[in-house]
Amino acid sequence: MNKKSLSNTQELLAEAKRSILFTTVRPEVVMEKGEGLYLWDTDGKKYLDFVGGWAVTSLGHSPAVIAKALTRQSEVLVNASPSFFNIPMIEYARLLVDHTCFDRVFFASSGAEANEGAIKLARKYGSLYRDGAFEIITTVNSFHGRTLATMSATGKKKWENLFEPKVPGFTHVPLNDFAALKAAVNDRTCAVMLEPIQGEGGVFEVASDYIRQLRKLCDEQGILLIFDEVQTGLARTGKLFAYEHYGVEPDVMTLAKGIGGGFPLAALLVKERFNIFEAGDQGGTYSGQPLAMAVGLAVMQEVLAKKLADNAAMQGEYIQKKLHELAARFQLTNIRGKGLLIAFDLPTEQGAAVVAACLRQGLLVNSPQPAMIRLMPALIVTTAEIDAMTQILANVLQEVLG
Ligand SMILES: Cc1ncc(COP(=O)(O)O)c(C=O)c1O
């Protein structure tokens, strides 16, 4: 056994490189603690976090609400087994049902797992009501997760030939091209699945009339409309759920990321008429796990009590205003998004350089595509923190873009 000490950053990084399976390039930083909008690394350096744990830390880092919920629940019941109901599971399901257009909830632990559930539900629906239809239409440039089926659902160019053979039954159409979507529907189609705002793809929003036409088409054809709100759900876009912006109700919605505030938690929500799974069709050891349920319940209660959807809408507008002030100076274009899911384009493919320079200057931002920067801070972000972010960003853009 290796008994070397792990008492400083260099030793920790050396051990990380030795023992953690390589899956992605990470910076030479080890994060140690977080509070509100800030993170600190093991050298005590402070970072203003506008990535928010990847649109996850709705209430900021280490919120007391989550600590309390976990402490209280872990003293009472950590795990009863997925074959029993438990109290926080029932309370949380009721809260979700009360605040959405849906009637039933299945709980999971990650966005990909919730989307797998939605895919299975759509195939079940196809087998029961559409003569075995199993194909699902998704959009080019979409992101739905990293399991085999959700990778096949994802419309990411880079993944086209990865981990062959693909799970069959997914067709990709360009977002907001209704004619292409209509042409893709056939007898084998059981569902259309899309993100109301493509998050990982670079913050591209579905058009209102497209989504209304799509809803009508799904009704006429008897196919399911699934919204993947893993990134847009729970106040991120300035409404509790993004579908509320468009005046349409999907049949199925998936949630993850922000609903757990950093704790692994996901949900699949359906209308009563799609309550069609039979015993054994769907499940999971951690489905409805009490600790996750207590956290989800506490996070959502806090989001509602503090009216964080309103804060997301207001602060999102303020961020866009500040970005517009920088736009002419640095040739920033296409400032876009809703609430606290915002992106803009750089004049050149310098996204990675901007992210790295921001990190050096104590600011965390994300570059979903080579010439884009995305911001998705915690829902509790303040104007003072936005001013601080804008200041660092301006310095970095000056340094990188000149
Ligand atoms: C829209 C969307 N769906 C699904 C996922 C996958 O979620 P998870 O990483 O929790 O499996 C993501 C993750 O970024 C996402 O943005």
XYZ file of C-alpha atoms and ligand atoms in Angstrom:
418
model
C 0.000 0.000 0.000
C 1.194 3.510 -0.774
C 1.527 5.366 2.529
C 2.871 8.676 1.245
C 1.307 11.667 2.953
C -1.272 13.810 1.194
C -0.594 16.940 3.177
C -0.069 19.510 0.429
C -1.347 20.351 -3.043
C 1.610 18.856 -4.901
C 1.233 15.518 -3.078
C -2.525 15.500 -3.686
C -2.076 16.232 -7.400
C 0.601 13.567 -7.747
C -1.710 11.025 -6.105
C -4.662 12.150 -8.256
C -2.607 11.577 -11.398
C -1.555 8.152 -10.108
C -4.866 6.771 -8.877
C -7.791 8.513 -10.610
C -8.908 7.045 -13.927
C -8.271 9.552 -16.669
C -11.497 10.809 -18.257
C -10.893 14.534 -18.677
C -8.187 17.182 -18.439
C -8.450 18.959 -15.101
C -6.520 22.052 -13.971
C -3.729 21.719 -11.370
C -6.072 22.671 -8.560
C -7.650 20.712 -5.697
C -10.839 22.256 -4.369
C -11.217 22.125 -0.599
C -14.181 24.180 0.542
C -17.009 26.328 -0.692
C -19.353 28.956 0.671
C -22.007 30.867 -1.248
C -20.597 31.925 -4.620
C -17.011 31.116 -3.616
C -14.695 28.109 -3.668
C -11.253 27.786 -2.065
C -8.483 25.455 -3.177
C -5.939 23.657 -1.000
C -3.526 26.605 -1.349
C -6.185 28.927 0.070
C -6.832 30.643 -3.270
C -10.400 31.950 -3.599
C -12.514 31.591 -6.752
C -15.719 33.389 -7.692
C -17.808 30.578 -9.142
C -19.900 31.364 -12.238
C -20.062 27.698 -13.249
C -21.985 26.738 -10.118
C -20.848 23.118 -10.016
C -22.090 22.907 -13.654
C -25.485 24.525 -13.050
C -25.880 22.449 -9.910
C -25.278 24.525 -6.776
C -28.637 26.335 -6.855
C -28.276 27.589 -3.285
C -24.541 28.267 -3.535
C -21.770 26.173 -2.011
C -22.311 24.375 1.302
C -25.734 25.883 2.090
C -26.930 25.427 5.681
C -30.266 24.150 4.326
C -28.577 21.056 2.821
C -26.358 20.460 5.854
C -29.454 20.559 8.109
C -31.531 18.301 5.879
C -28.736 15.723 5.667
C -28.014 15.803 9.389
C -31.664 15.516 10.381
C -32.452 12.745 7.916
C -29.262 10.751 8.539
C -30.108 10.605 12.242
C -33.520 9.118 11.463
C -33.227 6.936 8.348
C -30.446 6.661 5.777
C -31.842 3.873 3.615
C -34.883 1.682 4.034
C -34.524 -0.012 0.589
C -36.150 1.038 -2.673
C -38.978 -1.430 -2.071
C -40.493 0.818 0.640
C -42.013 4.283 0.557
C -40.409 6.759 2.962
C -41.620 10.077 4.388
C -39.337 12.577 2.584
C -39.950 10.731 -0.706
C -43.702 11.250 -0.389
C -43.385 14.859 0.778
C -40.972 15.717 -2.029
C -43.082 14.032 -4.718
C -46.104 15.999 -3.481
C -44.181 19.279 -3.665
C -43.038 18.567 -7.242
C -46.519 17.543 -8.352
C -48.042 20.642 -6.687
C -45.682 22.998 -8.538
C -45.670 21.447 -12.011
C -48.152 20.280 -14.640
C -47.247 16.655 -13.818
C -48.938 14.023 -11.675
C -46.321 11.365 -10.956
C -42.615 11.292 -10.112
C -39.890 8.650 -10.362
C -36.667 9.520 -8.545
C -33.131 8.739 -9.733
C -29.610 9.968 -9.035
C -28.369 11.554 -12.277
C -29.727 13.346 -15.315
C -28.682 10.503 -17.605
C -30.562 8.024 -15.419
C -33.719 10.175 -15.461
C -33.437 10.438 -19.263
C -32.973 6.669 -19.555
C -36.224 6.396 -17.629
C -37.911 8.793 -20.070
C -36.588 6.787 -23.043
C -37.878 3.555 -21.511
C -41.252 5.159 -20.799
C -41.493 6.380 -24.408
C -40.669 2.884 -25.710
C -43.213 1.367 -23.316
C -45.796 3.825 -24.610
C -44.861 2.893 -28.207
C -45.212 -0.809 -27.451
C -48.586 -0.337 -25.730
C -50.228 2.288 -27.942
C -48.310 2.749 -31.206
C -47.819 -0.710 -32.543
C -44.274 -1.132 -31.228
C -43.012 2.306 -32.241
C -39.650 2.907 -30.551
C -37.880 5.745 -32.357
C -37.214 9.005 -30.546
C -36.468 12.242 -32.353
C -33.924 14.502 -30.642
C -32.045 17.581 -31.822
C -28.649 18.173 -33.371
C -26.266 19.722 -30.792
C -28.342 18.410 -27.853
C -26.973 16.806 -24.692
C -28.837 14.124 -22.760
C -26.180 12.249 -20.781
C -23.379 9.704 -20.885
C -25.045 6.302 -20.608
C -25.138 4.381 -23.893
C -28.760 5.233 -24.696
C -28.473 8.885 -23.661
C -25.252 9.212 -25.684
C -27.184 7.904 -28.686
C -29.942 10.420 -27.937
C -27.375 13.219 -27.696
C -26.803 15.184 -30.892
C -23.118 15.905 -30.347
C -21.019 15.627 -33.504
C -17.924 14.405 -31.622
C -19.831 11.425 -30.237
C -21.173 10.208 -33.571
C -18.781 7.257 -33.842
C -17.952 6.771 -30.180
C -18.624 3.440 -28.430
C -20.134 1.738 -31.443
C -22.541 0.114 -31.908
C -24.940 2.851 -30.878
C -28.254 2.137 -29.179
C -30.617 2.193 -32.184
C -33.768 4.257 -32.481
C -32.634 7.891 -32.333
C -33.015 10.445 -35.134
C -31.474 13.918 -34.868
C -33.025 16.998 -36.454
C -31.821 20.631 -36.382
C -33.363 22.696 -33.568
C -36.138 25.121 -34.553
C -36.594 23.602 -38.036
C -40.194 22.436 -37.842
C -40.293 21.132 -41.425
C -37.304 18.855 -40.683
C -38.956 17.606 -37.535
C -42.254 16.924 -39.229
C -40.480 15.061 -42.014
C -38.677 12.883 -39.470
C -41.896 11.621 -37.821
C -43.027 8.211 -39.054
C -44.914 5.128 -37.845
C -41.959 4.053 -35.731
C -41.776 7.372 -33.830
C -42.886 7.213 -30.183
C -41.510 10.516 -28.841
C -39.701 13.802 -29.381
C -37.178 14.725 -26.691
C -35.503 18.102 -26.404
C -33.955 20.637 -24.052
C -35.972 23.891 -23.974
C -32.579 25.593 -23.981
C -29.637 23.517 -25.204
C -27.190 23.930 -22.337
C -24.028 21.961 -23.140
C -24.486 22.781 -26.829
C -23.924 26.470 -26.036
C -27.226 27.963 -24.745
C -29.518 27.798 -27.782
C -33.166 28.338 -27.080
C -36.142 26.629 -28.621
C -38.351 29.137 -30.523
C -41.841 29.692 -29.056
C -43.763 29.024 -32.263
C -41.639 25.937 -32.992
C -42.492 24.495 -29.606
C -46.209 25.270 -30.063
C -46.222 23.597 -33.495
C -44.333 20.672 -32.007
C -46.884 20.280 -29.198
C -49.691 20.247 -31.757
C -47.890 17.710 -33.948
C -47.270 15.388 -30.976
C -50.986 15.571 -30.065
C -52.097 14.881 -33.630
C -49.691 11.972 -34.058
C -50.131 10.554 -30.556
C -46.434 10.788 -29.704
C -44.832 11.881 -26.460
C -43.243 15.275 -25.932
C -40.349 14.968 -23.479
C -38.560 18.012 -22.076
C -35.081 17.411 -20.713
C -34.964 20.111 -18.025
C -31.910 18.653 -16.316
C -30.098 21.954 -16.814
C -33.019 24.405 -17.143
C -35.208 23.128 -14.291
C -35.874 24.590 -10.850
C -35.607 28.341 -11.400
C -32.435 28.362 -13.533
C -34.117 30.217 -16.425
C -36.106 32.673 -14.307
C -39.245 30.505 -14.098
C -39.596 27.497 -11.854
C -39.434 25.278 -14.973
C -38.477 26.395 -18.480
C -41.621 24.984 -20.130
C -43.538 27.792 -18.377
C -41.926 30.322 -20.748
C -43.572 28.821 -23.806
C -47.196 28.223 -22.813
C -46.975 24.497 -23.584
C -46.983 21.505 -21.277
C -44.747 18.549 -22.114
C -45.979 15.025 -21.344
C -42.778 14.090 -19.586
C -40.005 16.135 -17.954
C -36.651 15.139 -16.535
C -34.816 17.041 -13.811
C -31.419 16.707 -12.114
C -28.499 19.072 -11.411
C -30.025 22.050 -9.533
C -32.783 20.085 -7.785
C -30.183 18.462 -5.514
C -28.201 21.661 -4.993
C -25.013 19.557 -5.376
C -26.336 16.267 -3.992
C -26.862 13.504 -6.613
C -30.573 13.617 -7.376
C -32.779 13.402 -10.466
C -36.461 13.028 -11.264
C -38.692 11.856 -14.087
C -42.110 13.518 -14.049
C -45.101 12.359 -16.092
C -48.762 13.157 -16.584
C -51.206 10.626 -15.225
C -51.943 9.110 -18.616
C -48.297 8.102 -18.925
C -48.286 6.286 -15.600
C -47.748 3.116 -17.635
C -44.782 1.248 -16.189
C -45.548 -2.224 -14.879
C -43.918 -3.615 -11.750
C -40.242 -4.226 -12.468
C -40.026 -2.087 -15.633
C -38.156 0.677 -13.884
C -36.312 1.021 -10.574
C -32.925 1.479 -8.957
C -31.294 0.889 -5.578
C -31.168 4.619 -4.840
C -34.544 5.597 -6.266
C -36.225 7.683 -3.573
C -33.265 7.299 -1.210
C -34.199 9.211 1.982
C -31.103 11.430 2.207
C -31.535 12.563 -1.412
C -35.265 13.072 -0.855
C -34.688 15.194 2.252
C -32.174 17.319 0.327
C -34.427 17.704 -2.740
C -37.340 18.713 -0.546
C -35.260 21.249 1.396
C -33.694 22.732 -1.763
C -37.034 23.194 -3.490
C -38.666 24.673 -0.369
C -35.809 27.174 -0.142
C -36.010 28.047 -3.859
C -39.735 28.736 -3.402
C -39.456 30.567 -0.070
C -36.646 32.834 -1.280
C -38.311 33.366 -4.692
C -35.078 32.379 -6.412
C -36.723 32.137 -9.835
C -37.324 35.901 -9.586
C -33.737 36.466 -8.506
C -32.505 34.354 -11.436
C -34.604 36.430 -13.860
C -33.457 39.747 -12.388
C -29.761 38.916 -12.002
C -29.716 37.235 -15.406
C -30.863 40.485 -16.985
C -28.188 42.330 -15.046
C -25.468 39.932 -16.279
C -26.635 40.408 -19.876
C -26.584 44.201 -19.384
C -23.012 44.043 -18.055
C -21.955 41.792 -20.958
C -23.486 44.234 -23.450
C -21.324 46.958 -21.856
C -18.212 44.856 -22.654
C -19.413 43.743 -26.082
C -18.166 46.582 -28.296
C -14.762 46.720 -26.594
C -14.049 42.987 -27.045
C -16.242 42.127 -30.067
C -18.505 39.873 -28.019
C -21.603 38.784 -29.954
C -24.809 36.789 -29.506
C -25.227 37.493 -25.808
C -28.070 35.093 -25.079
C -29.909 32.929 -22.606
C -32.620 33.128 -20.003
C -32.272 33.752 -16.279
C -28.954 32.432 -15.068
C -28.126 30.305 -18.102
C -26.197 32.721 -20.282
C -23.621 32.522 -23.066
C -21.871 34.763 -25.554
C -19.569 34.314 -28.526
C -15.940 35.408 -28.636
C -14.477 36.851 -31.839
C -11.995 33.920 -32.067
C -11.756 30.355 -30.774
C -10.120 31.418 -27.518
C -12.668 29.957 -25.083
C -10.181 27.611 -23.417
C -7.633 30.442 -23.036
C -10.297 32.696 -21.468
C -11.332 29.937 -19.028
C -7.683 29.315 -18.051
C -6.924 33.025 -17.581
C -10.119 33.473 -15.517
C -9.061 30.542 -13.316
C -5.667 32.189 -12.744
C -7.457 35.406 -11.778
C -9.873 33.634 -9.431
C -13.010 33.372 -11.581
C -14.688 30.190 -12.821
C -16.460 30.308 -16.198
C -17.122 27.628 -18.816
C -16.494 27.337 -22.554
C -19.029 24.880 -24.032
C -17.702 25.407 -27.589
C -14.293 26.797 -28.695
C -15.552 30.361 -29.307
C -18.143 30.597 -26.518
C -18.279 31.409 -22.829
C -21.163 30.205 -20.635
C -22.189 31.500 -17.210
C -24.472 29.578 -14.829
C -23.917 30.841 -11.285
C -25.914 29.837 -8.204
C -29.473 31.182 -8.069
C -28.549 33.281 -5.029
C -26.033 35.410 -6.974
C -26.041 39.139 -6.110
C -25.360 42.251 -8.193
C -22.144 42.831 -6.219
C -20.907 39.365 -7.244
C -21.889 40.063 -10.858
C -19.935 43.330 -10.740
C -16.916 41.438 -9.385
C -17.264 38.811 -12.139
C -17.520 41.488 -14.852
C -14.393 43.215 -13.572
C -12.288 40.039 -13.710
C -13.776 39.034 -17.066
C -12.911 42.433 -18.561
C -9.299 42.098 -17.339
C -9.072 38.597 -18.776
C -10.578 39.565 -22.139
C -8.067 42.424 -22.320
C -5.219 40.002 -21.582
C -6.347 37.220 -23.938
C -7.976 39.101 -26.805
C -5.893 42.276 -26.514
C -29.715 18.782 -20.545
C -28.920 17.718 -19.867
N -29.417 16.470 -19.815
C -28.755 15.480 -19.194
C -27.532 15.698 -18.607
C -26.826 14.574 -17.926
O -26.933 14.732 -16.549
P -25.971 13.920 -15.582
O -24.581 14.406 -15.840
O -26.478 14.245 -14.199
O -26.133 12.483 -15.912
C -26.968 16.982 -18.642
C -25.657 17.251 -18.051
O -24.987 18.218 -18.339
C -27.688 18.021 -19.291
O -27.200 19.265 -19.354
